[in-house]
C-alpha positions in Angstrom: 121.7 94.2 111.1 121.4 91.8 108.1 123.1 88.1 108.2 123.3 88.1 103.9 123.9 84.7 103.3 125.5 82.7 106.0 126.1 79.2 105.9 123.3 76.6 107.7 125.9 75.2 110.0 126.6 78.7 111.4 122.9 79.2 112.0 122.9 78.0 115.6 126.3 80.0 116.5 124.1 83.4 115.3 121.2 82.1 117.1 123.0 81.9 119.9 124.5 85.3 120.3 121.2 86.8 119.2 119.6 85.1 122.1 122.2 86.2 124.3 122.0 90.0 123.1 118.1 89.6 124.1 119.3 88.6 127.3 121.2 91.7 127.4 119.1 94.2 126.5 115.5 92.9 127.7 112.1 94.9 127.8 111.9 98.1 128.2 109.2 100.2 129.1 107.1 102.5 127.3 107.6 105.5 128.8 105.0 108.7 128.9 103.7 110.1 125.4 105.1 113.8 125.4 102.3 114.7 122.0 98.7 113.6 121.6 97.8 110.6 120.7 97.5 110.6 116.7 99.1 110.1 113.2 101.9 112.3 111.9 103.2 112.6 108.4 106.3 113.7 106.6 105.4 116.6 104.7 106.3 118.4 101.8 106.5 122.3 102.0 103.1 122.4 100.3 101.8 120.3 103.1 101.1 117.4 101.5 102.1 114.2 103.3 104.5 112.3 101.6 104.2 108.3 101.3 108.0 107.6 100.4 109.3 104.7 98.7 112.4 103.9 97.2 115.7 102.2 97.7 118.7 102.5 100.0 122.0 103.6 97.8 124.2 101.5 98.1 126.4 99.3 100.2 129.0 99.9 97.8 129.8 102.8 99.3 130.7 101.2 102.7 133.9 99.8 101.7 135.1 102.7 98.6 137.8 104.3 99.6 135.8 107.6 98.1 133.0 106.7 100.3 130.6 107.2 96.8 128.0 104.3 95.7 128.4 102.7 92.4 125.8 104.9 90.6 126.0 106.9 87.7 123.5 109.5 86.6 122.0 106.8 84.2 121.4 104.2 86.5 119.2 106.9 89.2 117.4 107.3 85.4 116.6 103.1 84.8 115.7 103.2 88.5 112.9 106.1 88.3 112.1 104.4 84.7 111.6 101.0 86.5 110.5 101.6 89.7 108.7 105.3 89.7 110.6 105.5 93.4 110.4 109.2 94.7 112.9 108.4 97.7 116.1 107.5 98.2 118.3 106.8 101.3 121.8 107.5 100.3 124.8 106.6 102.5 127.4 109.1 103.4 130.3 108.2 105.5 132.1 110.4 108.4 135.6 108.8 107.7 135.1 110.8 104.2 133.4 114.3 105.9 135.8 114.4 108.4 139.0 112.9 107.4 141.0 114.3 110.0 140.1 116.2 113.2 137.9 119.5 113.2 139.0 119.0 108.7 136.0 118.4 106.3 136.2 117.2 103.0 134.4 119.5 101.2 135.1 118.1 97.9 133.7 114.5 98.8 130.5 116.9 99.5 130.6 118.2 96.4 130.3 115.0 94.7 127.7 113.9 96.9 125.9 117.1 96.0 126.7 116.0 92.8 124.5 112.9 93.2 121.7 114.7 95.1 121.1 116.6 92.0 120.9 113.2 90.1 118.3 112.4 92.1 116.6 115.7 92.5 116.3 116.3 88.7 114.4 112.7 88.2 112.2 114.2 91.3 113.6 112.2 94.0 113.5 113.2 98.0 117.2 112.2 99.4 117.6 111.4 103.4 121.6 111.7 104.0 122.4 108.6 105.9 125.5 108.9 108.1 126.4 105.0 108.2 127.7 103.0 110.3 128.2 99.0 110.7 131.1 97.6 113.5 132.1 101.3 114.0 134.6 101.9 111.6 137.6 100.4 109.1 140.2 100.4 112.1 137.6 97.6 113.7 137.2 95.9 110.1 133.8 98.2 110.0 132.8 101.0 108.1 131.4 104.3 109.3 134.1 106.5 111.7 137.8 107.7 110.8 140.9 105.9 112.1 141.7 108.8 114.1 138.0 108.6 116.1 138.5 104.7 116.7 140.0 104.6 119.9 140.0 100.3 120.4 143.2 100.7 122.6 144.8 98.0 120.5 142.2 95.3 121.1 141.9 93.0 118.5 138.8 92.1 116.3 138.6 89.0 114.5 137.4 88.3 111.2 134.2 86.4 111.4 132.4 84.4 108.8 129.2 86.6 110.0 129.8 89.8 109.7 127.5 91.4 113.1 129.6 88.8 115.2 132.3 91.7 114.9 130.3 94.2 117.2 130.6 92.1 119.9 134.5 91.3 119.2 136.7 93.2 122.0 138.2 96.2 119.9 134.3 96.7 118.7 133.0 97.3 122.0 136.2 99.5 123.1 135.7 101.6 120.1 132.0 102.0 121.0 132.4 102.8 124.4 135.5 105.4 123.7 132.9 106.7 121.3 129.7 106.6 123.6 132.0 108.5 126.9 130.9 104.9 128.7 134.9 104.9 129.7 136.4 107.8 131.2 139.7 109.4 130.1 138.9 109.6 126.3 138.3 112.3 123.9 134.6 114.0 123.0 134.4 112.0 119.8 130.3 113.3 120.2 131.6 116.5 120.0 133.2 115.7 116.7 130.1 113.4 115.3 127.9 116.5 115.8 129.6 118.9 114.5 130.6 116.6 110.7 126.6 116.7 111.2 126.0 120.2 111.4 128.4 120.5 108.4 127.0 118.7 106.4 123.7 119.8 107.2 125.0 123.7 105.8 126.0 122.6 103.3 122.8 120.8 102.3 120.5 123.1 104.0 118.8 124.8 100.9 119.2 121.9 98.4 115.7 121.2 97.7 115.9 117.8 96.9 117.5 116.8 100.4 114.7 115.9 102.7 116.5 115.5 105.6 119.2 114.1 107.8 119.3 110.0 109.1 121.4 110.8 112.4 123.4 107.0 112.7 122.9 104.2 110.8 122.1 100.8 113.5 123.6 102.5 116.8 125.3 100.1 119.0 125.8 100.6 122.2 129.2 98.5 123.1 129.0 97.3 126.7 125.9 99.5 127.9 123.3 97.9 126.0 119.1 98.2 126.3 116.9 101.1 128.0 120.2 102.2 129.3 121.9 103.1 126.5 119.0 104.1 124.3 117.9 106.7 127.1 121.4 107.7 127.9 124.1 108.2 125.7 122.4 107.7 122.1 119.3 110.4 123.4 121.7 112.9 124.2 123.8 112.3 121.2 120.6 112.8 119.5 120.0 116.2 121.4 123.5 117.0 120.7 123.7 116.5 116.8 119.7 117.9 116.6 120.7 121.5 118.6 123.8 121.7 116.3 122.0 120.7 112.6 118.9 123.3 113.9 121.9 125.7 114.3 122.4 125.8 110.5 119.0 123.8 108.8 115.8 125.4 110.6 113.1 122.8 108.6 114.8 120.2 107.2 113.4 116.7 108.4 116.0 114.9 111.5 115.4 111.0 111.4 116.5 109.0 114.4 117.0 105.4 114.8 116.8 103.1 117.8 119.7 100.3 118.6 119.3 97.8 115.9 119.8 94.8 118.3 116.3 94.1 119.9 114.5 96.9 117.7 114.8 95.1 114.4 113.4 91.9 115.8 110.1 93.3 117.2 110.9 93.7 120.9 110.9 97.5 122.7 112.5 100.2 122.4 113.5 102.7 124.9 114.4 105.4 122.8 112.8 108.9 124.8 110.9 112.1 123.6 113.4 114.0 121.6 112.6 117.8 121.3 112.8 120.1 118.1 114.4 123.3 118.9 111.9 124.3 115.9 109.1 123.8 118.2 106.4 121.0 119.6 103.9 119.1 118.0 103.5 119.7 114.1 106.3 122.2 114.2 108.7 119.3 115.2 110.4 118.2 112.2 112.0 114.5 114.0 110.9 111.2 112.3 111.5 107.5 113.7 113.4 105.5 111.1 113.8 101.7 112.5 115.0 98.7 110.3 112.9 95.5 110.1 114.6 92.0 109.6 113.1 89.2 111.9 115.1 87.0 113.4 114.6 83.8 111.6 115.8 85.9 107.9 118.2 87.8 110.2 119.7 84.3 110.1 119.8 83.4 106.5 116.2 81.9 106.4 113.1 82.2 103.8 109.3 82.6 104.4 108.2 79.5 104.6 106.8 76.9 107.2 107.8 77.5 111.1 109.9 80.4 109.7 106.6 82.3 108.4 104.7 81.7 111.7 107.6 83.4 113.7 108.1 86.0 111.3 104.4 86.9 111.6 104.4 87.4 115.0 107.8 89.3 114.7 105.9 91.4 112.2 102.8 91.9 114.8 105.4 92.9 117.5 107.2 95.1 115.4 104.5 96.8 114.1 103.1 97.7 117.7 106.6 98.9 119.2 107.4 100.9 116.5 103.4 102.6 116.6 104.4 103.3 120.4 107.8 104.6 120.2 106.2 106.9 117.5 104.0 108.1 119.5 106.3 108.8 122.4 108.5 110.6 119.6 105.5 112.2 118.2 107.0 111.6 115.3 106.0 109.8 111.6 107.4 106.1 110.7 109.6 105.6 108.1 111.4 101.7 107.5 114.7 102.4 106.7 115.7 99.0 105.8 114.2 96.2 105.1 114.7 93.5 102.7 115.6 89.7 102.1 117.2 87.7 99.6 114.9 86.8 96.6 116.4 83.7 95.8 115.1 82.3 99.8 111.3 80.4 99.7 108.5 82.7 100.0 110.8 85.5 99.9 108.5 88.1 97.5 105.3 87.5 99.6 107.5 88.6 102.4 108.4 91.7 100.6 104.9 92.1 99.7 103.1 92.1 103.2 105.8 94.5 104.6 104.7 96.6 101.9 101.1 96.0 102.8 101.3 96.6 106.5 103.6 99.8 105.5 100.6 101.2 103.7 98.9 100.1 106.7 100.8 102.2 108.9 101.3 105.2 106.7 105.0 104.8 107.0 107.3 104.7 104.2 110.0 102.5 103.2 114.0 102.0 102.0 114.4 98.8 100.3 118.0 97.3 101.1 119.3 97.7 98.4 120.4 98.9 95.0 123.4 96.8 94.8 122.9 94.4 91.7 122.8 91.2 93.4 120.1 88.3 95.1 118.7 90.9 97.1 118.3 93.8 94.8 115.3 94.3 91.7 118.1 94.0 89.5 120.9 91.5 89.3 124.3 91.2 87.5 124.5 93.2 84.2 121.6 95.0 86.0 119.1 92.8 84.5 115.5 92.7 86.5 114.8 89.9 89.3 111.5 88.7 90.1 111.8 91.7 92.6 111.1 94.2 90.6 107.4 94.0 89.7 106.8 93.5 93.4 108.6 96.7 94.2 107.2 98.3 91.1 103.6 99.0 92.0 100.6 102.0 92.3 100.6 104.4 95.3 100.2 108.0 96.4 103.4 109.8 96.5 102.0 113.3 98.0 98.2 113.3 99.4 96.5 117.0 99.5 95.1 116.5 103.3 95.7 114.3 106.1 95.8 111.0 104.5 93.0 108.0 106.1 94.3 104.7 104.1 95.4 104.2 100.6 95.7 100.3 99.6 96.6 98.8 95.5 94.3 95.8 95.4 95.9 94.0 92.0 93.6 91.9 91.7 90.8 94.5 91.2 93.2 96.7 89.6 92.4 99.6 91.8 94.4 102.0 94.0 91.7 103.4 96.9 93.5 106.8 98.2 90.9 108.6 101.2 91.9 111.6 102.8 90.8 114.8 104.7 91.7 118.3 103.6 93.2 120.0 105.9 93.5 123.9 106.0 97.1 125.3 104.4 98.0 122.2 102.5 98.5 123.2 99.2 98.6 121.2 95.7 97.2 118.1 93.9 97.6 114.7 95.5 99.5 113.1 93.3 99.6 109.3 92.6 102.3 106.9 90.7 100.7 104.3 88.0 103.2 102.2 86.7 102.8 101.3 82.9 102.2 97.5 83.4 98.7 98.0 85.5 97.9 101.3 84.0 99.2 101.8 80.7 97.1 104.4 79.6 97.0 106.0 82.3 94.1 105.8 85.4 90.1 107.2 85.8 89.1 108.7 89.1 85.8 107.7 90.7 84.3 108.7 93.8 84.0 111.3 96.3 85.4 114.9 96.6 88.0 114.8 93.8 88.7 114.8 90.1 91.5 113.5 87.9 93.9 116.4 87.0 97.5 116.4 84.6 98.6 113.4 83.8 102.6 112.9 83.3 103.3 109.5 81.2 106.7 110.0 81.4 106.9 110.5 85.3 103.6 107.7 85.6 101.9 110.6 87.7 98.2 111.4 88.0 97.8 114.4 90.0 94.0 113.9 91.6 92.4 117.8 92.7 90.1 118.5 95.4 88.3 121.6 95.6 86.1 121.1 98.7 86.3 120.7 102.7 84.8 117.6 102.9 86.4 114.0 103.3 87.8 112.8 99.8 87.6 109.0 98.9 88.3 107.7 95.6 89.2 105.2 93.5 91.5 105.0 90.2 91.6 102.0 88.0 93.2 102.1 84.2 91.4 103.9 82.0 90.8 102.0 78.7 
């Protein structure tokens, strides 16, 4: 949930309904790891794991009546040109799968497909979103079809703050119809998973999809907390999982947990959610939370009392997420997070996410691609100071079981360690952007050698021949 630009006076009427949704929902508890204890990865079907970075495209697609982001095949081109990204999270909306009951659009899949391929030709991995904010258009939302909003006639309000309309009356209706938290109404799940499992055949074998982000920021209407996360979202989750496995045997599933409480840093109560592919590394289900703190959640910068409490929302986000994870046994990936760049201290924000990303081996969606204040490129698509922040060196696909990677700018050097591990097949492969490495990089160190270099792509691929640990180090060669 992102408050873009709110006035200061409204401040204290969001603080005051985010403090009262904390109320709400409260700790949870950890629950019992179903997996070891231990690190998983995203993995490419060489094996490789995959450190995925890129953007989230586009909000512009929330309010078209086509449901299609402002892209065209030229702009995916200046983004890979500018940014090296190898990842995108692109929305997709039901209202446009599933325009009427049990009826899907094929043709808006098509040019979605159409898109994909965009993507896929510049090298890209593309997660489907199915997105969601305030339900739907028949709740002044986006996300769900008229005909799947069932708010009983109860009004919503416009609201200067846009998240103030989940909690408006029809909202919640519409959410509990949804969730079966009412009796009397339809299976709208039903419904949900099957648009899923659609789309999911008809992306199934597309190479460049690598998987499937299940709802964007559930809500849970009136049930809010532990009790909705473990009840009706999990076995939504089961639902929609059994029926995309039906069609897609290994394409990645990404879950998220209810925005409200998770994007702040406090628990979540999301349970273990089983692959019918199998357990352990046959389970193909990644955690994808969203990070905005609660002091930028409310329009503020990085700066002063603000940075102190966003550090310690960092801390405690960081930890929760680590432990859901493990409970999932599932890898991290942040899909969203972001701030406007015109705030104070905004681009050392964005940098120490990305920092304590690399951290965690998870990878990361920047919000968003629309030109604008919160974008790398502004109106007439000209770069902000974002860019060069975004724009910097770091594995895309490591050969083993990755240990850390870190860019250190000021030494100009990208350290990549890793251990091979038996099946993975392939070169790790590294991105250099031209204005640290314009020449292309030299490899030092242990276990591995620098291989093809691509200086249109910015790619290094680094080979290992042996079984022991690999640590290196590439600076720019001279």
């Amino acid at each position: 949930m992102r408050l873009r630009a709110i006035r200061r006076t409204a401040a204290g009427a969001a603080l005051a309904v985010a403090v009262a949704l904390l109320v709400v929902v409260g700790p949870t508890g950890a629950g019992s790891a179903h997996t070891a204890a231990g690190h998983r990865w995203i993995t490419d079907d060489q094996g490789r794991a995959l450190v995925l970075t890129g953007l989230n495209t586009a909000s512009s697609a929330k309010s078209q009546p086509d449901g299609l982001p402002w892209i065209k095949e030229a702009d995916v081109q200046r983004e890979s040109d500018a940014l090296g990204s190898d990842f995108v999270r692109f929305l997709i909306q039901w209202r446009n799968v599933e325009p009427r009951p049990g009826e899907y659009d094929d043709g808006y899949l098509a040019r979605v497909a159409e898109r994909v391929r965009w993507y896929g030709a510049r090298g890209y991995r593309v997660m489907l979103d199915l997105h969601q904010d305030v339900y739907g258009p028949k709740v002044k939302g986006n996300g769900a079809p008229a005909w799947a909003t069932e708010n009983e006639g109860l009004p919503v309000a416009e609201q200067g703050q846009w998240e103030l309309k989940y909690i408006e009356p029809g909202t919640v209706r519409a959410f509990d119809n949804f969730w079966g938290t009412r009796r009397g109404g339809r299976d709208l799940r039903t419904h949900y998973a099957a648009a899923w499992a659609h789309v999911a055949a008809r992306f199934a074998d597309d190479p460049a999809v690598l998987g499937y982000d299940l709802m964007n920021e559930p809500f849970g209407g009136s049930v809010q907390g532990p009790a909705f996360e473990a009840g009706p979202l999990a076995a939504l989750y089961r639902q929609t999982i059994a029926a995309i496995r039906k069609v897609d045997h290994d394409s990645w599933i990404f879950v998220e947990p209810e925005a409200v409480s998770a994007n702040w840093g406090l628990p979540s109560g999301l349970p273990y959610l089983a692959d019918p592919r199998g357990d352990g590394e046959d389970a193909r289900i990644a955690y994808a939370p969203h990070l905005y703190p609660l002091p930028m959640d409310l329009g503020g910068g990085y700066t002063g009392d603000a940075e102190k409490w966003v550090d310690r929302t960092l801390s405690s986000w960081r930890e929760q997420t680590e432990k859901t994870a493990r409970r999932l046994g599932a890898p991290v990936l942040i899909g969203e997070y972001g701030l406007d760049t015109t705030l104070p201290g905004a681009l050392r924000y964005v940098t120490k996410v990305r920092a304590m990303a690399d951290d965690m081996g998870a990878g990361t969606a920047y919000w968003s691609n629309d030109p604008g204040s919160w974008a790398p490129w502004g109106q007439g698509l000209k770069p902000t100071p974002l860019l060069p922040v975004l724009d910097r060196p770091e594995p895309r696909a490591i050969a083993g079981d990755p240990v850390a990677y870190a860019w250190g700018e000021p030494s100009r050097t990208l350290s990549v360690s890793w251990r091979p591990t038996e099946g993975v097949r392939g070169d790790t492969e590294v991105y250099l952007p031209a204005r640290f490495f314009p020449k292309g990089g030299v490899v030092a160190g242990d276990g591995a050698t620098a291989g093809a270099w691509d200086p249109k792509s910015r790619t290094l691929h680094v080979t290992s021949g042996g079984t022991g640990p690999v640590s290196v180090r590439i600076t720019p060669r001279v």
